[in-house]
PDB file of C-alpha atoms in Angstrom:
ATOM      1  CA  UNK A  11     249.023  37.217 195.509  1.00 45.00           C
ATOM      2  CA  UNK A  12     245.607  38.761 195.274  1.00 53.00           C
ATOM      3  CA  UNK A  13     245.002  42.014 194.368  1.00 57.00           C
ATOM      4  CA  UNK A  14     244.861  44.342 197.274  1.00 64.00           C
ATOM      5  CA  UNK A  15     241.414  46.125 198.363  1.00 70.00           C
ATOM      6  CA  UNK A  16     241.296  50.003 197.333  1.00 71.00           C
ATOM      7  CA  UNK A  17     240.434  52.224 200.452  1.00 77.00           C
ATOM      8  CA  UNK A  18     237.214  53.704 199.979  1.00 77.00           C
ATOM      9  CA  UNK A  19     238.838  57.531 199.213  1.00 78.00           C
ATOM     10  CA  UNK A  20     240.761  55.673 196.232  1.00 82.00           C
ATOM     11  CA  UNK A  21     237.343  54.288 195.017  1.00 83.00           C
ATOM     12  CA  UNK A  22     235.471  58.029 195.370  1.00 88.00           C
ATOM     13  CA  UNK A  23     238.287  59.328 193.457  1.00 90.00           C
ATOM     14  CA  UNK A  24     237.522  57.083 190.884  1.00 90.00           C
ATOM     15  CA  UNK A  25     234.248  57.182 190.768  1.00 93.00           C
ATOM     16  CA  UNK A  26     234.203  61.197 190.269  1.00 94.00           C
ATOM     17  CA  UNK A  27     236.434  60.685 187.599  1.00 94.00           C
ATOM     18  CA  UNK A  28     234.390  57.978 185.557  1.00 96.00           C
ATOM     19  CA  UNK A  29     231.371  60.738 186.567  1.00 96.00           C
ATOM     20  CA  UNK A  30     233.523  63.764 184.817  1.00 95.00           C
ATOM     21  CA  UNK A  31     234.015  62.007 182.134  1.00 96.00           C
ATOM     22  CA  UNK A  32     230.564  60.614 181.574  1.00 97.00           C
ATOM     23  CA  UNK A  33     228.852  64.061 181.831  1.00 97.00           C
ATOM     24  CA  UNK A  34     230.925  65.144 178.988  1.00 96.00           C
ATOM     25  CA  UNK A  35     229.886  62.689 176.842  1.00 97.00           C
ATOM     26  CA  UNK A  36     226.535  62.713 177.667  1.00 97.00           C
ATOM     27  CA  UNK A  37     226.229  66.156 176.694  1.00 95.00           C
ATOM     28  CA  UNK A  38     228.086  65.590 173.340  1.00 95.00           C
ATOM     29  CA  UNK A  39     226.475  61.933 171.927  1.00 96.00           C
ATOM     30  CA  UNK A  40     223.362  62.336 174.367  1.00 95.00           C
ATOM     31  CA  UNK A  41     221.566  59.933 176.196  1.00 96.00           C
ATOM     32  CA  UNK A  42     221.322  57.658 173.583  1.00 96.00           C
ATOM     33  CA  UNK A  43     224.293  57.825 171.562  1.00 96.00           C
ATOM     34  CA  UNK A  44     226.088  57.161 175.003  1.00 97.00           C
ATOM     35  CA  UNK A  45     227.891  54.133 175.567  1.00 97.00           C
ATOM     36  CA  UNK A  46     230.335  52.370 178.289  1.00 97.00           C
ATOM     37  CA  UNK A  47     232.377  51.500 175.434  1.00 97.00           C
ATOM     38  CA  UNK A  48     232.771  55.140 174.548  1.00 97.00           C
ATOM     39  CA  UNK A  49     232.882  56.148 178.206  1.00 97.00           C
ATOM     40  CA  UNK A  50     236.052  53.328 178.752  1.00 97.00           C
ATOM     41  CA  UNK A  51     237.997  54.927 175.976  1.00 96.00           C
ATOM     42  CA  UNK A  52     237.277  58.472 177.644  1.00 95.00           C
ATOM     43  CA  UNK A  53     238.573  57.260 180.761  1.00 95.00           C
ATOM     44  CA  UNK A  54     241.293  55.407 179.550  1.00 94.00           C
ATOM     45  CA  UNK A  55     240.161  52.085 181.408  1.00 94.00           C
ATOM     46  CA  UNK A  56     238.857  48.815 180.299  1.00 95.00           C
ATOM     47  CA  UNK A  57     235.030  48.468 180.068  1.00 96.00           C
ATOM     48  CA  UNK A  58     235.190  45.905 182.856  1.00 95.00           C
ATOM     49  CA  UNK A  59     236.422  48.484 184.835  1.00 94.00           C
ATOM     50  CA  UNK A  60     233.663  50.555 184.742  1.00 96.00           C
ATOM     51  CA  UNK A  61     231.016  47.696 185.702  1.00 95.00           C
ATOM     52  CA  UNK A  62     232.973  47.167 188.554  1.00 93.00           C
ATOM     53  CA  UNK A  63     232.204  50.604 189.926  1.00 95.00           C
ATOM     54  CA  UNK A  64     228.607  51.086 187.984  1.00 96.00           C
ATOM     55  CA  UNK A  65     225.893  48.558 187.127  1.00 95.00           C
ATOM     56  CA  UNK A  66     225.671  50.604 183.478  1.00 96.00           C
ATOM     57  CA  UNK A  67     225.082  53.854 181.459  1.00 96.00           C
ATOM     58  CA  UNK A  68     221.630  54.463 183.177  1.00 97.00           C
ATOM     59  CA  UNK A  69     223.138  53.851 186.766  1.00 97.00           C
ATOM     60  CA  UNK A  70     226.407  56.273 186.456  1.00 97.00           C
ATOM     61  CA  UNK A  71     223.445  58.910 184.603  1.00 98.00           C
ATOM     62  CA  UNK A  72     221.145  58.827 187.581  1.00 97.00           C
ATOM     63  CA  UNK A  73     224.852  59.229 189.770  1.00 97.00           C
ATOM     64  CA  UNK A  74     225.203  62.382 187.924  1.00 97.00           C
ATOM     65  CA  UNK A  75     221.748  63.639 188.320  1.00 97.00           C
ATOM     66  CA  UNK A  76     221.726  63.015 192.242  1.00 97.00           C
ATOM     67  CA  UNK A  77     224.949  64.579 192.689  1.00 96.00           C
ATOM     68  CA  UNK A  78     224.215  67.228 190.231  1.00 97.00           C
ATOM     69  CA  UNK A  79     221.211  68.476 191.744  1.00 97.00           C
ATOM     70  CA  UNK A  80     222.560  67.782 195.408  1.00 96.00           C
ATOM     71  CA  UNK A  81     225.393  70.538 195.033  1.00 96.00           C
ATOM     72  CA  UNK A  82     222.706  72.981 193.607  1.00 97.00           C
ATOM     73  CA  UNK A  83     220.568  72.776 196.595  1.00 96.00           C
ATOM     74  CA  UNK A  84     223.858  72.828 198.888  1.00 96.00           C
ATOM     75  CA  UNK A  85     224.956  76.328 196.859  1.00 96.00           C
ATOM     76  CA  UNK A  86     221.095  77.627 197.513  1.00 95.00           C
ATOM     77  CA  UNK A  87     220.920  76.580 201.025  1.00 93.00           C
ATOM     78  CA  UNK A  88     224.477  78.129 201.494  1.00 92.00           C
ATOM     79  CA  UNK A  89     223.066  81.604 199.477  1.00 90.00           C
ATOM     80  CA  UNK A  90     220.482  82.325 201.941  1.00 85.00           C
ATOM     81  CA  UNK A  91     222.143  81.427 205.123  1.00 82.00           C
ATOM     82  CA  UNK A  92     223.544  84.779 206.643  1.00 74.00           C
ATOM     83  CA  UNK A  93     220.281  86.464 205.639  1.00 78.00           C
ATOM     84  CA  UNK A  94     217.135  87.161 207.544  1.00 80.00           C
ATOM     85  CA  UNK A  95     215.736  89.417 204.749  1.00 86.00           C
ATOM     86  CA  UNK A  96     213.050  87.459 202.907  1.00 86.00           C
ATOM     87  CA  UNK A  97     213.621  89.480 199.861  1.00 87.00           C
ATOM     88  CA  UNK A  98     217.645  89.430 200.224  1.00 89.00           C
ATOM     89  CA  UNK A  99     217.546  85.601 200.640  1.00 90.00           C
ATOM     90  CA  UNK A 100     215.212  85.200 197.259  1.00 90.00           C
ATOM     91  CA  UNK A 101     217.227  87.330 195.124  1.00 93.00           C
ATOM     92  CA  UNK A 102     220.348  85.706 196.379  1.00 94.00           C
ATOM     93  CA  UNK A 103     219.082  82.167 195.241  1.00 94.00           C
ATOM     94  CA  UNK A 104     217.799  83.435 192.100  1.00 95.00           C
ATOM     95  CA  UNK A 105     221.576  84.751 191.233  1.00 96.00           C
ATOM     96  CA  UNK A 106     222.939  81.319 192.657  1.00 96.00           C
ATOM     97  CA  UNK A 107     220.662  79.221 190.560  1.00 97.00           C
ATOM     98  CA  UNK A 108     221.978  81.280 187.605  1.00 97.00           C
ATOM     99  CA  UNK A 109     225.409  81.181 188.594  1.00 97.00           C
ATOM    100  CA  UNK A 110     225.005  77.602 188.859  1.00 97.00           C
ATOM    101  CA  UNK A 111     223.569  77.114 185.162  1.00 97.00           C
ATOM    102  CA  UNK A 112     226.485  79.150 183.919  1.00 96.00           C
ATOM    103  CA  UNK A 113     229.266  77.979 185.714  1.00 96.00           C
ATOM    104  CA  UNK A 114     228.141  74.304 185.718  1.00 96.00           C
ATOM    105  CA  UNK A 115     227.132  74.237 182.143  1.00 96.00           C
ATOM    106  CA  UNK A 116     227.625  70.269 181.269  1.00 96.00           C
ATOM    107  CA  UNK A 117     225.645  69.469 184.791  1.00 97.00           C
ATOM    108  CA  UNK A 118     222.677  71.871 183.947  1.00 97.00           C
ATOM    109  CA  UNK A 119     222.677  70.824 180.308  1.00 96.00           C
ATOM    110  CA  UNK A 120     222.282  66.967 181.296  1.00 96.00           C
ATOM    111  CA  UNK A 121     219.752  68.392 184.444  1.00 96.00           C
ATOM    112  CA  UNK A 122     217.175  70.419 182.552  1.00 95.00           C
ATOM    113  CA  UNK A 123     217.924  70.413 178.707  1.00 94.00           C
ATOM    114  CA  UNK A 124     219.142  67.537 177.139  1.00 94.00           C
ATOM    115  CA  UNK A 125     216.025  64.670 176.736  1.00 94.00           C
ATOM    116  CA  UNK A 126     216.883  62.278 179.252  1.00 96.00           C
ATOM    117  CA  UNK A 127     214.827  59.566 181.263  1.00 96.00           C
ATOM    118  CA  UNK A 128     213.182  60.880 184.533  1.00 96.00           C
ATOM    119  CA  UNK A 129     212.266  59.205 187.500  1.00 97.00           C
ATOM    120  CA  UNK A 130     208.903  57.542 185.831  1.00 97.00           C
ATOM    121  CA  UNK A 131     211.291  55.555 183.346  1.00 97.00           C
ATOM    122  CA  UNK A 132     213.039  53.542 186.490  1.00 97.00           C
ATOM    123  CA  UNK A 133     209.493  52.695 188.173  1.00 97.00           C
ATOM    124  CA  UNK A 134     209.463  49.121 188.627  1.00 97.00           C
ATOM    125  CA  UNK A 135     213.031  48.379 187.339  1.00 97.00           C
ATOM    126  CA  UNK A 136     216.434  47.809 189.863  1.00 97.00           C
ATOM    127  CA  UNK A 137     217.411  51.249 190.123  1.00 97.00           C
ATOM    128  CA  UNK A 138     214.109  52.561 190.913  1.00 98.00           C
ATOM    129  CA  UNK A 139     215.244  53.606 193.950  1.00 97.00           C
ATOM    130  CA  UNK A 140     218.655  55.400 192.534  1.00 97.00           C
ATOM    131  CA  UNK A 141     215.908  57.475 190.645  1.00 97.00           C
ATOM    132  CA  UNK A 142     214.246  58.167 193.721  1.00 97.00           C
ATOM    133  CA  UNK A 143     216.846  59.245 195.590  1.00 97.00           C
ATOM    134  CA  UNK A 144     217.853  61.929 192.118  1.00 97.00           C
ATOM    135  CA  UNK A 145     214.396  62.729 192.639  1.00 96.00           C
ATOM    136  CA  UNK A 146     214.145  63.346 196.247  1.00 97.00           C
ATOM    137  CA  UNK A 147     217.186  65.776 195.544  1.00 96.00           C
ATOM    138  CA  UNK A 148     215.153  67.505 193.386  1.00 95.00           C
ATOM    139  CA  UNK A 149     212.452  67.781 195.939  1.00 94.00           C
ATOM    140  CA  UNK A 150     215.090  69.969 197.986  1.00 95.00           C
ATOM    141  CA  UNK A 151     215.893  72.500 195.171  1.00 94.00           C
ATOM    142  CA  UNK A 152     211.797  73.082 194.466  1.00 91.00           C
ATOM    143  CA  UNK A 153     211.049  73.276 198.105  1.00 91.00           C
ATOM    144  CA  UNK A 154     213.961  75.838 199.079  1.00 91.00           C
ATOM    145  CA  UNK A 155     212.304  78.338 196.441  1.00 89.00           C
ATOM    146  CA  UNK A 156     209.170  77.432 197.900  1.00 85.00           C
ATOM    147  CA  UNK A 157     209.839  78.034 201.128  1.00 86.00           C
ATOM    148  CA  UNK A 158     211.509  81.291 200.200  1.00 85.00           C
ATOM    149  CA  UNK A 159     208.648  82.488 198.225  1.00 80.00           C
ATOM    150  CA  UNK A 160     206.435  81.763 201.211  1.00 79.00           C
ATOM    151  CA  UNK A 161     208.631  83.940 203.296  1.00 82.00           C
ATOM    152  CA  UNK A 162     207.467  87.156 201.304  1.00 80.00           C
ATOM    153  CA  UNK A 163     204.065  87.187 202.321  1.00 75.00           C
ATOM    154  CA  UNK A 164     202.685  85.801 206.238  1.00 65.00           C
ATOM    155  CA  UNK A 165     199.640  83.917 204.594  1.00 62.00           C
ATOM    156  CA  UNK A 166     198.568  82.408 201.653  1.00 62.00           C
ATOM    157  CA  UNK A 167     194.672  82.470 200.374  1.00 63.00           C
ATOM    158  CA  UNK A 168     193.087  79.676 201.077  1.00 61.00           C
ATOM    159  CA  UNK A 169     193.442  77.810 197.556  1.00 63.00           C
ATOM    160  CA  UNK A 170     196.317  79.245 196.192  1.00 67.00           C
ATOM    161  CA  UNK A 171     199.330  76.819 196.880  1.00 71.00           C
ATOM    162  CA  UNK A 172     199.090  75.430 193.541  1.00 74.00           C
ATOM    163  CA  UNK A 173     198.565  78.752 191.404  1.00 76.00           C
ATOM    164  CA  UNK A 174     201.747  79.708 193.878  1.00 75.00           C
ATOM    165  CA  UNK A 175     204.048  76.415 192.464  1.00 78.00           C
ATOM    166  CA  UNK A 176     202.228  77.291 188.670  1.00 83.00           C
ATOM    167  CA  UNK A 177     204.255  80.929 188.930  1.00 83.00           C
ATOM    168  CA  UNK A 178     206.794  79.376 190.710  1.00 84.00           C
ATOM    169  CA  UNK A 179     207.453  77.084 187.620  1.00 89.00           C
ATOM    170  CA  UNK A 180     206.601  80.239 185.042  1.00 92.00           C
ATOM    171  CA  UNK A 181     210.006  82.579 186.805  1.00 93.00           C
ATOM    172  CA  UNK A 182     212.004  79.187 186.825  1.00 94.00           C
ATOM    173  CA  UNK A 183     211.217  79.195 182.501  1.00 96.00           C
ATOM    174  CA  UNK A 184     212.129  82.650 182.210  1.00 96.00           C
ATOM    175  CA  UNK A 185     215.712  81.703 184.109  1.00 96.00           C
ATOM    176  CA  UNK A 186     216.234  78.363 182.067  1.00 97.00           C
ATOM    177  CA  UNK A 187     215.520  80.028 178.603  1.00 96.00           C
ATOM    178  CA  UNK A 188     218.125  82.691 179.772  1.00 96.00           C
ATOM    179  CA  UNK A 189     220.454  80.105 181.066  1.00 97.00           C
ATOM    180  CA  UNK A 190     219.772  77.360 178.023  1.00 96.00           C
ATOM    181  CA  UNK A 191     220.863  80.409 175.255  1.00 95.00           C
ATOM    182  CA  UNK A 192     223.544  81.808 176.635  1.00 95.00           C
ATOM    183  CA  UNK A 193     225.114  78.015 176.932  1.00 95.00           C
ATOM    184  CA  UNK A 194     224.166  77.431 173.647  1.00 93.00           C
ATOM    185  CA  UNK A 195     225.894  80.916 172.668  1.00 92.00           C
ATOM    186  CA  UNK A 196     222.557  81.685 170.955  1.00 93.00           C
ATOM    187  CA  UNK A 197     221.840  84.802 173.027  1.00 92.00           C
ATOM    188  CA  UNK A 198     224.861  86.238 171.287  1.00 89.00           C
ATOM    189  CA  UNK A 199     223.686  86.692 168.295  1.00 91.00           C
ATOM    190  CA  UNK A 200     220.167  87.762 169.580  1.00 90.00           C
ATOM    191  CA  UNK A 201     221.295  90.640 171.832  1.00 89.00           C
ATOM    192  CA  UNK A 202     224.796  92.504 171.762  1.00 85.00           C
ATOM    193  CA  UNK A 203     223.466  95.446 174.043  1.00 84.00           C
ATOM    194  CA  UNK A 204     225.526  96.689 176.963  1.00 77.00           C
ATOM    195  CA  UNK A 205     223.247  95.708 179.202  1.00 81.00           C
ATOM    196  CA  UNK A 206     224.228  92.793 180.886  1.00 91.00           C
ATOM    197  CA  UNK A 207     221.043  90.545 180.424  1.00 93.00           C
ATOM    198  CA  UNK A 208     221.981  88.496 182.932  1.00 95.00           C
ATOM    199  CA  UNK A 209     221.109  91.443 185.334  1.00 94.00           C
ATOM    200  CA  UNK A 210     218.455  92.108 183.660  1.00 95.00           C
ATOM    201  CA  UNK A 211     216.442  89.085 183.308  1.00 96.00           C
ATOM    202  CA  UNK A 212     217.207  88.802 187.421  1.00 96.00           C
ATOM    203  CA  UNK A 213     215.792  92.073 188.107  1.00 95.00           C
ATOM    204  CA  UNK A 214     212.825  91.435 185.940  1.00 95.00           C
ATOM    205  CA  UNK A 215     212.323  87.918 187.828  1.00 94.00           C
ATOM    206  CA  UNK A 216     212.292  89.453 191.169  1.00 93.00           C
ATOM    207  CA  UNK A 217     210.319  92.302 190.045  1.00 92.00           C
ATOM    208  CA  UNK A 218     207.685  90.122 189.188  1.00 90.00           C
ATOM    209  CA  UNK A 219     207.750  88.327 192.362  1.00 87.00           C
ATOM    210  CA  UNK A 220     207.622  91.153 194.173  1.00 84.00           C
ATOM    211  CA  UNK A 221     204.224  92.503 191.972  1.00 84.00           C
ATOM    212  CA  UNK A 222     202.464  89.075 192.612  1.00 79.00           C
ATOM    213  CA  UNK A 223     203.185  88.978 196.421  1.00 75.00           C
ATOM    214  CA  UNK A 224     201.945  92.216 196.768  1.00 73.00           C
ATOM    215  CA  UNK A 225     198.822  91.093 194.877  1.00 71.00           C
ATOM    216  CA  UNK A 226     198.521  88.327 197.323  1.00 62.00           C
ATOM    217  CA  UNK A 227     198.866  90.453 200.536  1.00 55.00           C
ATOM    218  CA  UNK A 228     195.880  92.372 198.844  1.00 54.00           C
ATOM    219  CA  UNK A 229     193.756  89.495 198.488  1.00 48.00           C
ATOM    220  CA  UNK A 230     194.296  88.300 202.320  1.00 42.00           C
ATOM    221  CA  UNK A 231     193.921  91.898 203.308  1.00 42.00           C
ATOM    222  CA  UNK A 232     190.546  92.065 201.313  1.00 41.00           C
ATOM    223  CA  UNK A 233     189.196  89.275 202.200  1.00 40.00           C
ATOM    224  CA  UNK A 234     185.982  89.398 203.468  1.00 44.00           C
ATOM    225  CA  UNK A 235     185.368  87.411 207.103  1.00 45.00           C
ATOM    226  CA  UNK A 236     183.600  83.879 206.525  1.00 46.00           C
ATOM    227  CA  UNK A 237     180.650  83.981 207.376  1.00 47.00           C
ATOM    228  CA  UNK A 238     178.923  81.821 210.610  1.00 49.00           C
ATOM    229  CA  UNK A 239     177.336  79.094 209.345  1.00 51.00           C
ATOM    230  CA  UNK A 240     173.604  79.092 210.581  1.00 52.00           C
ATOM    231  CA  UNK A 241     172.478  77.063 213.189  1.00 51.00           C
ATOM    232  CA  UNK A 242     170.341  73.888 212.757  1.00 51.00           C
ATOM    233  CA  UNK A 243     167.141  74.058 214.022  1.00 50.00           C
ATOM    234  CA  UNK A 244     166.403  71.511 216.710  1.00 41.00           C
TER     235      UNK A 244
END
């Protein structure tokens, strides 16, 4: 008698679990030390098992990544929703996205830390376009702090989009180096104050926000009218 068909919530279940598992060892042998072999074991399955629900390490990886960086942009998008206060909505992702490192530590470790292949390393292979959908995921997270930075100030100078995503990228450094040493429990034995740093590093990133917007709306309030070009001479 053949084997009868799993409904497709059985298969989901599955799959989370062979993703679970998978982002733990990830994190502990890293990308490369990572094998189905060693991912079987985890899960308590034969190997064939897995291969009937993944193609192989790089396509349950680039699972993880999509799925990974889906839920943060859900969790920001969800943040900001019952605000109207630009400045409210910012400092709410900025807590979320840390929140989010902390909470999700495994996830955000295999996300931003660990060296893993991007979306270049699948270019012209068969699950280029499993990378580009991780990617496009991405996209969302980069463009909901983008749009939220926008929201600060009405106009931007003429020019200045990409100086905009260059700070942009500097405040998301200062949140991964917070996020990255207090996983790695280094920040413990760097600062034992009693004031939370996590606070601190969040009011210090909005701060600075704050400082450059206001430099912006001085620059578009500054600026001089362009001037008519002359007219041609007939």
């Amino acid at each position: 008698m053949p084997r009868k068909k799993r409904a497709p919530e059985e298969v989901e279940a599955v799959r989370e679990q062979i993703l679970g598992h998978a982002v733990s060892l990830f994190v502990e042998e890293g990308f490369e030390g990572f094998s189905m072999r060693k991912l079987a074991a985890r899960v308590g399955v034969a190997v064939v098992t897995l291969y009937s629900y993944f193609r192989n390490k790089d396509d349950i990886y680039l699972a993880i990544v999509a799925h990974g960086l889906g839920l943060l942009s859900q969790k920001l998008a969800g943040a900001v929703h019952d605000s109207d206060a630009p400045l409210v909505r910012v400092r709410r992702m900025i807590e979320t996205y840390v929140d989010f490192g902390l909470e999700e530590k495994n996830i955000y470790s295999l996300l931003f830390t660990l060296s893993v292949p991007k979306y270049d390393d699948y270019v012209g292979t068969p699950l280029e376009q499993s990378a580009l959908h991780a990617l496009m995921e991405g996209g969302k997270v980069v463009e909901l702090f983008a749009e939220a930075g926008k929201s600060l100030v009405k106009s931007i100078p003429a020019g200045a989009e990409d100086f905009a995503l260059l700070r942009l990228t500097y405040y998301w450094i200062i949140l991964h180096g917070f996020i990255a040493s207090h996983n790695s429990r280094s920040l413990h034995y760097l600062y034992a104050g009693p004031v939370s740093m996590k606070e601190h590093v969040i009011e210090e990133v909005v701060k600075g926000i704050l400082e450059e917007v206001s430099r912006a709306v001085e620059i578009v309030g500054s600026a001089p009218e362009p001037k008519p070009k002359p007219r041609k001479r007939s």
